Amino acid sequence: MKFVDEATVRVVAGNGGHGCLSFRREKFVPKGGPDGGDGGDGGSVWLEADSALNTLIDYRYQRKYKADSGEGGSGRNCSGRKGDDLTLTVPVGTTVVDVDTGEVLGDLTEPGQRLKVAQGGFHGLGNTRYKSSVNQAPRQTTNGTPGEIRNLRFELKVLADVGLLGLPNAGKSTLIRSVSAAKPRVADYPFTTLVPNLGVVRVQADQSFVMADVPGLIEGAAEGSGLGIRFLKHLVRTRLLLHVVDVAPYDGSTPAESAQVIEDELDKFSPTLAERERWLVLNKTDMIPPDEQQEVCEELVEALDWQGPVFRISAISGEGTRELCQAIMRWLEARNEEEAVDPAIAERERLLREQMDEEAREQIEAVKAERRARNAEDRGDDDDDHGVEVVYVRE
């Protein structure tokens, strides 16, 4: 199934039913009276997170969804039937944004979590409601209110503890294949990975974490080069980033140059994300002689002025991957304990994710706007270039 991580839809809640104007007319009843019933409430539109879904592709084909309207009231004080609510299922990890206002309506991060995105209209009142001692035959009724209409954008971000970051062919997919049961495509050409892949890394029987592999970046990705930065937003929810660097690049570049490209693109995409905890993972160490490994790795760390943890691995042979996974597990457990003891840490983490979400959204929209403007300009240039003036000359 095709992976789709963004979709725009229009949701329409049901209208409330109108109140009824009616008077009782019965044989052998000398005095009648108002008996108009109320209308029914309109149905609301809800979203529900479903762990069985992993793509928003369904919302690419159907863009409009409408809940049932409430029925009008009737005589004999009968109320109209309430409109049924409409529930749309979305993958876990979906953020809901109001397109017209830019407001983030909610974030569905737990299976079964529900969010009301359009309120149904309220019912109108029948004339029975207006009966009083001084108004025995009221003719007043009220109409039901219209249901809420909203244009929404669904943004899916995969839920993972650890995210892999690096250039194409740095070995990210090979790493996730090596440490988990995930089987992303691996080949000896760039951009093999076209969509995010998730893998559960089981360190012990009762210890595991989720790792996310996203398509590789190239220089200029923040401006839309290559696959662009569209998939970088999936790293916003991760708690730890692994910067995977190929220590033996096939294109003749130095590992330090390759690593600096990712540093620059990440900072352009989201300065807050660039400040997240990040570890340097030097991959493909089996491609250089053992007596040169120490020197190459030290030169890279010095060139980057790297202050964080550094790991040397060979993803294809599995060398060093066990130690890396164990260190990740210890780090995650320590952070979980800190958040459990101090709620302020968990709140700070939530605010940081909101800030990263906002920065990512702004950067992606800016790239889209620039691309649209460039396409429009190119179409205008094409018209000028192909507008050939034809002059007929009599021979």
Short mmCIF file of C-alpha atoms in Angstrom, two decimals:
data_model
loop_
_atom_site.label_atom_id
_atom_site.label_comp_id
_atom_site.label_asym_id
_atom_site.label_seq_id
_atom_site.Cartn_x
_atom_site.Cartn_y
_atom_site.Cartn_z
CA MET A 1 0.00 0.00 0.00
CA LYS A 2 1.25 3.48 -0.84
CA PHE A 3 2.51 5.52 2.11
CA VAL A 4 0.72 8.87 2.37
CA ASP A 5 1.54 11.08 5.35
CA GLU A 6 -0.52 14.20 4.55
CA ALA A 7 -4.08 14.77 3.33
CA THR A 8 -6.61 17.62 3.25
CA VAL A 9 -10.32 16.95 3.77
CA ARG A 10 -13.54 18.88 4.31
CA VAL A 11 -15.79 17.73 7.14
CA VAL A 12 -19.41 18.85 7.53
CA ALA A 13 -21.39 18.19 10.68
CA GLY A 14 -25.13 17.56 10.47
CA ASN A 15 -27.67 20.37 10.84
CA GLY A 16 -30.06 20.43 13.76
CA GLY A 17 -33.70 19.57 13.00
CA HIS A 18 -36.31 22.36 13.08
CA GLY A 19 -38.94 22.61 15.80
CA CYS A 20 -42.55 21.78 14.85
CA LEU A 21 -45.56 24.12 14.91
CA SER A 22 -48.56 21.94 15.73
CA PHE A 23 -51.80 22.02 17.71
CA ARG A 24 -53.68 19.07 19.09
CA ARG A 25 -56.93 18.23 17.35
CA GLU A 26 -58.71 15.24 18.86
CA LYS A 27 -62.30 14.13 18.84
CA PHE A 28 -64.14 14.54 22.15
CA VAL A 29 -61.34 16.76 23.50
CA PRO A 30 -62.95 20.16 24.03
CA LYS A 31 -59.71 22.05 24.45
CA GLY A 32 -56.68 21.54 22.29
CA GLY A 33 -53.24 22.99 22.74
CA PRO A 34 -49.73 23.17 21.29
CA ASP A 35 -48.06 19.81 20.74
CA GLY A 36 -45.17 20.58 18.37
CA GLY A 37 -42.06 18.57 19.23
CA ASP A 38 -38.39 19.55 19.16
CA GLY A 39 -36.06 18.69 16.32
CA GLY A 40 -33.13 16.32 16.65
CA ASP A 41 -29.49 17.31 17.10
CA GLY A 42 -27.21 17.03 14.09
CA GLY A 43 -24.47 14.45 14.10
CA SER A 44 -20.89 15.50 14.90
CA VAL A 45 -17.71 14.42 13.12
CA TRP A 46 -15.13 12.57 15.20
CA LEU A 47 -11.65 11.23 14.52
CA GLU A 48 -10.40 8.05 16.13
CA ALA A 49 -6.84 6.74 16.16
CA ASP A 50 -6.56 3.19 14.85
CA SER A 51 -3.34 1.21 15.34
CA ALA A 52 -4.22 -0.99 12.33
CA LEU A 53 -3.70 1.93 9.94
CA ASN A 54 -0.34 3.29 8.83
CA THR A 55 -1.22 5.59 5.92
CA LEU A 56 -3.66 8.38 5.02
CA ILE A 57 -4.15 7.14 1.46
CA ASP A 58 -7.94 6.75 1.85
CA TYR A 59 -8.29 10.50 2.33
CA ARG A 60 -6.56 11.20 -0.98
CA TYR A 61 -9.50 9.69 -2.91
CA GLN A 62 -12.44 10.94 -0.84
CA ARG A 63 -12.09 14.51 0.35
CA LYS A 64 -15.53 15.38 1.77
CA TYR A 65 -17.30 13.78 4.72
CA LYS A 66 -20.71 14.70 6.10
CA ALA A 67 -22.53 13.56 9.22
CA ASP A 68 -26.29 13.01 9.31
CA SER A 69 -28.62 15.92 10.02
CA GLY A 70 -31.27 15.75 12.72
CA GLU A 71 -34.90 15.27 11.74
CA GLY A 72 -37.52 17.92 12.35
CA GLY A 73 -40.02 17.60 15.21
CA SER A 74 -43.61 16.53 14.63
CA GLY A 75 -46.99 16.71 16.31
CA ARG A 76 -48.05 14.87 19.44
CA ASN A 77 -44.89 16.25 21.10
CA CYS A 78 -42.71 13.87 19.07
CA SER A 79 -39.07 14.92 18.86
CA GLY A 80 -37.10 14.39 15.68
CA ARG A 81 -34.47 11.66 15.42
CA LYS A 82 -30.94 12.71 16.25
CA GLY A 83 -28.43 12.53 13.40
CA ASP A 84 -25.79 9.81 13.69
CA ASP A 85 -22.25 10.90 14.43
CA LEU A 86 -19.61 10.22 11.78
CA THR A 87 -16.35 8.65 12.98
CA LEU A 88 -13.29 8.73 10.72
CA THR A 89 -10.35 6.47 11.57
CA VAL A 90 -6.81 7.77 11.17
CA PRO A 91 -3.39 6.24 11.97
CA VAL A 92 -1.90 6.70 15.42
CA GLY A 93 0.39 9.73 15.29
CA THR A 94 -1.91 11.97 13.24
CA THR A 95 -1.94 15.71 13.92
CA VAL A 96 -5.09 17.60 12.93
CA VAL A 97 -4.75 21.21 11.71
CA ASP A 98 -7.51 23.65 10.72
CA VAL A 99 -6.49 24.82 7.25
CA ASP A 100 -8.36 28.13 7.45
CA THR A 101 -7.08 29.27 10.85
CA GLY A 102 -3.83 27.32 11.17
CA GLU A 103 -4.94 26.10 14.61
CA VAL A 104 -3.75 22.68 15.74
CA LEU A 105 -6.95 20.96 16.89
CA GLY A 106 -5.35 17.89 18.39
CA ASP A 107 -2.78 15.14 18.26
CA LEU A 108 -3.91 11.51 18.22
CA THR A 109 -1.03 9.59 19.77
CA GLU A 110 -2.81 6.70 21.51
CA PRO A 111 -4.88 3.87 19.98
CA GLY A 112 -8.59 4.53 20.50
CA GLN A 113 -8.08 8.22 21.25
CA ARG A 114 -10.97 10.32 19.91
CA LEU A 115 -11.21 13.96 18.85
CA LYS A 116 -14.31 15.93 17.87
CA VAL A 117 -13.47 18.06 14.83
CA ALA A 118 -16.93 19.37 13.83
CA GLN A 119 -19.83 20.01 16.20
CA GLY A 120 -23.29 19.02 15.03
CA GLY A 121 -26.05 21.62 14.96
CA PHE A 122 -28.38 21.94 17.96
CA HIS A 123 -32.06 21.08 17.70
CA GLY A 124 -34.79 23.65 17.21
CA LEU A 125 -37.67 24.01 19.70
CA GLY A 126 -41.30 23.17 18.97
CA ASN A 127 -44.13 25.50 19.93
CA THR A 128 -44.93 23.41 23.02
CA ARG A 129 -41.81 24.92 24.59
CA TYR A 130 -43.35 28.40 24.43
CA LYS A 131 -46.65 27.57 26.14
CA SER A 132 -47.34 29.64 29.25
CA SER A 133 -50.23 30.93 31.31
CA VAL A 134 -50.45 34.04 29.20
CA ASN A 135 -49.71 32.36 25.87
CA GLN A 136 -51.96 29.33 25.52
CA ALA A 137 -51.57 28.98 21.75
CA PRO A 138 -47.96 29.89 20.93
CA ARG A 139 -46.92 29.97 17.30
CA GLN A 140 -43.25 30.44 17.96
CA THR A 141 -40.70 27.80 16.97
CA THR A 142 -36.97 27.87 16.39
CA ASN A 143 -34.96 26.33 13.60
CA GLY A 144 -32.06 24.01 14.22
CA THR A 145 -28.59 25.52 13.95
CA PRO A 146 -26.31 24.54 11.07
CA GLY A 147 -23.52 22.05 11.66
CA GLU A 148 -19.91 23.12 11.77
CA ILE A 149 -17.91 23.01 8.54
CA ARG A 150 -14.13 22.70 8.63
CA ASN A 151 -11.28 22.20 6.20
CA LEU A 152 -8.73 19.98 7.89
CA ARG A 153 -5.21 18.84 7.15
CA PHE A 154 -4.09 15.49 8.53
CA GLU A 155 -0.35 15.21 9.17
CA LEU A 156 0.94 11.75 9.99
CA LYS A 157 4.17 11.42 11.94
CA VAL A 158 5.44 7.98 12.82
CA LEU A 159 5.84 7.22 16.53
CA ALA A 160 9.34 6.05 17.38
CA ASP A 161 11.85 6.37 20.21
CA VAL A 162 14.92 6.61 17.97
CA GLY A 163 15.33 8.19 14.55
CA LEU A 164 18.06 7.52 11.97
CA LEU A 165 19.53 10.48 10.14
CA GLY A 166 22.06 10.51 7.33
CA LEU A 167 22.88 10.77 3.65
CA PRO A 168 21.57 8.26 1.11
CA ASN A 169 23.54 5.00 1.28
CA ALA A 170 24.91 5.78 4.73
CA GLY A 171 23.60 2.38 5.86
CA LYS A 172 20.48 3.41 7.80
CA SER A 173 18.25 0.74 6.26
CA THR A 174 20.94 -1.90 6.74
CA LEU A 175 21.18 -0.91 10.40
CA ILE A 176 17.46 -1.23 11.05
CA ARG A 177 17.43 -4.60 9.24
CA SER A 178 20.34 -5.73 11.40
CA VAL A 179 18.83 -4.88 14.79
CA SER A 180 15.10 -5.48 14.17
CA ALA A 181 12.68 -7.60 12.17
CA ALA A 182 11.98 -4.75 9.74
CA LYS A 183 13.00 -5.48 6.15
CA PRO A 184 13.30 -2.20 4.23
CA ARG A 185 14.71 -2.37 0.73
CA VAL A 186 18.51 -2.23 0.54
CA ALA A 187 20.50 -1.61 -2.64
CA ASP A 188 23.77 -0.08 -3.82
CA TYR A 189 22.22 3.09 -5.22
CA PRO A 190 20.99 6.27 -3.50
CA PHE A 191 17.39 6.93 -2.41
CA THR A 192 16.60 3.25 -1.94
CA THR A 193 14.38 4.22 0.99
CA LEU A 194 11.41 6.25 -0.26
CA VAL A 195 9.15 6.13 2.81
CA PRO A 196 9.77 5.89 6.58
CA ASN A 197 10.28 2.40 7.99
CA LEU A 198 9.73 1.33 11.59
CA GLY A 199 11.41 -1.52 13.42
CA VAL A 200 11.04 -2.82 16.98
CA VAL A 201 14.48 -3.40 18.51
CA ARG A 202 14.30 -6.01 21.26
CA VAL A 203 17.28 -5.74 23.59
CA GLN A 204 15.97 -8.25 26.15
CA ALA A 205 12.75 -10.18 26.60
CA ASP A 206 11.14 -7.25 28.43
CA GLN A 207 13.16 -4.39 26.93
CA SER A 208 12.51 -2.93 23.50
CA PHE A 209 12.25 0.36 21.63
CA VAL A 210 11.05 1.53 18.23
CA MET A 211 13.52 2.78 15.61
CA ALA A 212 12.54 4.88 12.57
CA ASP A 213 14.44 5.01 9.30
CA VAL A 214 13.60 7.97 7.05
CA PRO A 215 14.75 8.66 3.47
CA GLY A 216 18.23 10.14 3.23
CA LEU A 217 19.02 13.83 2.86
CA ILE A 218 21.29 15.55 0.38
CA GLU A 219 22.69 19.04 0.24
CA GLY A 220 19.91 21.52 -0.53
CA ALA A 221 17.17 19.29 0.88
CA ALA A 222 15.80 22.23 2.87
CA GLU A 223 15.13 23.93 -0.50
CA GLY A 224 13.48 20.83 -1.96
CA SER A 225 16.44 18.99 -3.55
CA GLY A 226 16.29 15.21 -3.72
CA LEU A 227 13.34 13.96 -1.71
CA GLY A 228 13.40 17.26 0.17
CA ILE A 229 12.63 17.61 3.86
CA ARG A 230 9.08 16.26 3.81
CA PHE A 231 10.05 13.14 5.76
CA LEU A 232 12.16 14.97 8.35
CA LYS A 233 8.97 15.83 10.23
CA HIS A 234 8.75 12.16 11.26
CA LEU A 235 11.83 12.69 13.47
CA VAL A 236 10.04 15.33 15.54
CA ARG A 237 8.44 12.71 17.78
CA THR A 238 11.62 10.75 18.39
CA ARG A 239 13.56 11.24 21.60
CA LEU A 240 17.01 10.35 20.29
CA LEU A 241 18.62 10.87 16.89
CA LEU A 242 21.35 8.64 15.49
CA HIS A 243 23.47 10.44 12.92
CA VAL A 244 24.71 7.59 10.71
CA VAL A 245 27.89 8.45 8.79
CA ASP A 246 29.58 6.34 6.12
CA VAL A 247 33.29 6.31 6.99
CA ALA A 248 34.16 5.07 3.50
CA PRO A 249 32.07 7.16 1.05
CA TYR A 250 31.93 5.74 -2.47
CA ASP A 251 31.88 9.21 -4.09
CA GLY A 252 35.32 10.22 -2.83
CA SER A 253 34.09 12.80 -0.32
CA THR A 254 35.35 12.81 3.25
CA PRO A 255 33.15 11.55 6.12
CA ALA A 256 33.39 14.98 7.75
CA GLU A 257 31.99 16.69 4.64
CA SER A 258 29.13 14.21 4.49
CA ALA A 259 28.30 14.69 8.16
CA GLN A 260 28.39 18.49 7.85
CA VAL A 261 25.80 18.39 5.05
CA ILE A 262 23.32 16.73 7.42
CA GLU A 263 24.18 19.18 10.21
CA ASP A 264 23.42 22.15 7.96
CA GLU A 265 20.16 20.74 6.54
CA LEU A 266 18.86 19.77 9.96
CA ASP A 267 19.51 23.25 11.30
CA LYS A 268 17.69 24.83 8.35
CA PHE A 269 14.71 22.55 8.84
CA SER A 270 14.26 23.06 12.59
CA PRO A 271 16.81 24.65 14.93
CA THR A 272 15.02 23.05 17.88
CA LEU A 273 15.27 19.59 16.32
CA ALA A 274 18.96 20.23 15.63
CA GLU A 275 19.46 20.73 19.37
CA ARG A 276 17.94 17.35 20.28
CA GLU A 277 20.08 14.61 21.80
CA ARG A 278 22.09 13.19 18.92
CA TRP A 279 24.66 10.39 18.78
CA LEU A 280 27.27 9.90 16.09
CA VAL A 281 27.26 6.41 14.57
CA LEU A 282 30.21 5.67 12.31
CA ASN A 283 29.12 2.91 9.95
CA LYS A 284 30.94 0.62 7.49
CA THR A 285 34.09 0.43 9.61
CA ASP A 286 34.73 -2.96 8.00
CA MET A 287 35.50 -1.08 4.76
CA ILE A 288 38.74 0.38 6.10
CA PRO A 289 41.81 -1.52 7.41
CA PRO A 290 41.72 -2.24 11.18
CA ASP A 291 44.93 -0.33 11.81
CA GLU A 292 43.43 2.81 10.21
CA GLN A 293 40.01 2.76 11.88
CA GLN A 294 41.07 4.60 15.02
CA GLU A 295 42.77 7.37 13.07
CA VAL A 296 39.87 7.88 10.63
CA CYS A 297 37.30 8.04 13.42
CA GLU A 298 39.36 10.46 15.51
CA GLU A 299 39.86 12.76 12.51
CA LEU A 300 36.10 12.81 11.87
CA VAL A 301 35.24 13.59 15.49
CA GLU A 302 37.83 16.34 15.59
CA ALA A 303 36.70 17.87 12.29
CA LEU A 304 33.09 18.03 13.51
CA ASP A 305 34.10 19.13 17.02
CA TRP A 306 31.71 16.44 18.22
CA GLN A 307 31.03 16.44 21.96
CA GLY A 308 28.43 13.68 22.24
CA PRO A 309 28.64 9.87 22.26
CA VAL A 310 30.35 8.14 19.32
CA PHE A 311 29.83 4.53 18.21
CA ARG A 312 31.68 2.53 15.60
CA ILE A 313 29.68 -0.20 13.89
CA SER A 314 29.35 -2.32 10.80
CA ALA A 315 25.61 -2.66 10.17
CA ILE A 316 26.00 -5.37 7.52
CA SER A 317 28.04 -7.67 9.80
CA GLY A 318 26.39 -6.60 13.06
CA GLU A 319 29.67 -5.56 14.65
CA GLY A 320 29.05 -3.00 17.41
CA THR A 321 25.28 -2.92 16.93
CA ARG A 322 24.49 -4.81 20.15
CA GLU A 323 26.49 -2.36 22.24
CA LEU A 324 24.74 0.53 20.47
CA CYS A 325 21.26 -0.86 21.18
CA GLN A 326 22.07 -1.53 24.81
CA ALA A 327 23.31 2.04 25.27
CA ILE A 328 20.13 3.38 23.64
CA MET A 329 17.96 1.26 25.95
CA ARG A 330 19.78 2.52 29.04
CA TRP A 331 19.40 6.13 27.88
CA LEU A 332 15.68 5.76 27.20
CA GLU A 333 15.01 4.09 30.55
CA ALA A 334 16.88 6.86 32.37
CA ARG A 335 14.78 9.53 30.59
CA ASN A 336 11.56 7.67 31.41
CA GLU A 337 12.50 7.57 35.08
CA GLU A 338 13.30 11.28 35.10
CA GLU A 339 9.91 12.14 33.58
CA ALA A 340 8.11 9.88 36.05
CA VAL A 341 9.80 11.60 39.01
CA ASP A 342 9.53 15.17 37.73
CA PRO A 343 6.38 16.07 35.73
CA ALA A 344 8.01 19.36 34.74
CA ILE A 345 10.44 17.43 32.52
CA ALA A 346 7.58 15.72 30.71
CA GLU A 347 5.84 19.07 30.22
CA ARG A 348 9.04 20.60 28.86
CA GLU A 349 9.33 17.71 26.42
CA ARG A 350 5.77 18.27 25.24
CA LEU A 351 6.40 21.98 24.65
CA LEU A 352 9.59 21.21 22.72
CA ARG A 353 7.71 18.82 20.42
CA GLU A 354 5.06 21.47 19.78
CA GLN A 355 7.78 23.96 18.89
CA MET A 356 9.47 21.47 16.55
CA ASP A 357 6.12 20.71 14.95
CA GLU A 358 5.54 24.40 14.29
CA GLU A 359 9.03 24.96 12.87
CA ALA A 360 8.71 21.89 10.64
CA ARG A 361 5.28 22.99 9.40
CA GLU A 362 6.51 26.50 8.57
CA GLN A 363 9.58 25.22 6.71
CA ILE A 364 7.60 22.68 4.68
CA GLU A 365 4.99 25.29 3.74
CA ALA A 366 7.76 27.73 2.75
CA VAL A 367 9.35 25.11 0.46
CA LYS A 368 5.96 24.33 -1.10
CA ALA A 369 5.24 28.03 -1.70
CA GLU A 370 8.65 28.56 -3.28
CA ARG A 371 8.17 25.51 -5.52
CA ARG A 372 4.74 26.74 -6.66
CA ALA A 373 6.16 30.17 -7.44
CA ARG A 374 9.05 28.63 -9.38
CA ASN A 375 6.69 26.41 -11.39
CA ALA A 376 4.48 29.38 -12.22
CA GLU A 377 7.50 31.37 -13.33
CA ASP A 378 8.73 28.48 -15.48
CA ARG A 379 5.36 28.21 -17.22
CA GLY A 380 5.47 31.93 -17.95
CA ASP A 381 8.98 31.63 -19.38
CA ASP A 382 7.90 28.74 -21.58
CA ASP A 383 5.10 30.82 -23.06
CA ASP A 384 7.52 33.62 -23.92
CA ASP A 385 10.10 31.28 -25.40
CA HIS A 386 7.62 29.48 -27.63
CA GLY A 387 5.75 32.56 -28.79
CA VAL A 388 7.20 32.72 -32.31
CA GLU A 389 6.17 35.63 -34.53
CA VAL A 390 5.31 34.51 -38.05
CA VAL A 391 5.83 37.04 -40.89
CA TYR A 392 4.53 36.25 -44.38
CA VAL A 393 6.58 37.72 -47.26
CA ARG A 394 5.43 37.88 -50.83
CA GLU A 395 8.00 36.36 -53.15
#
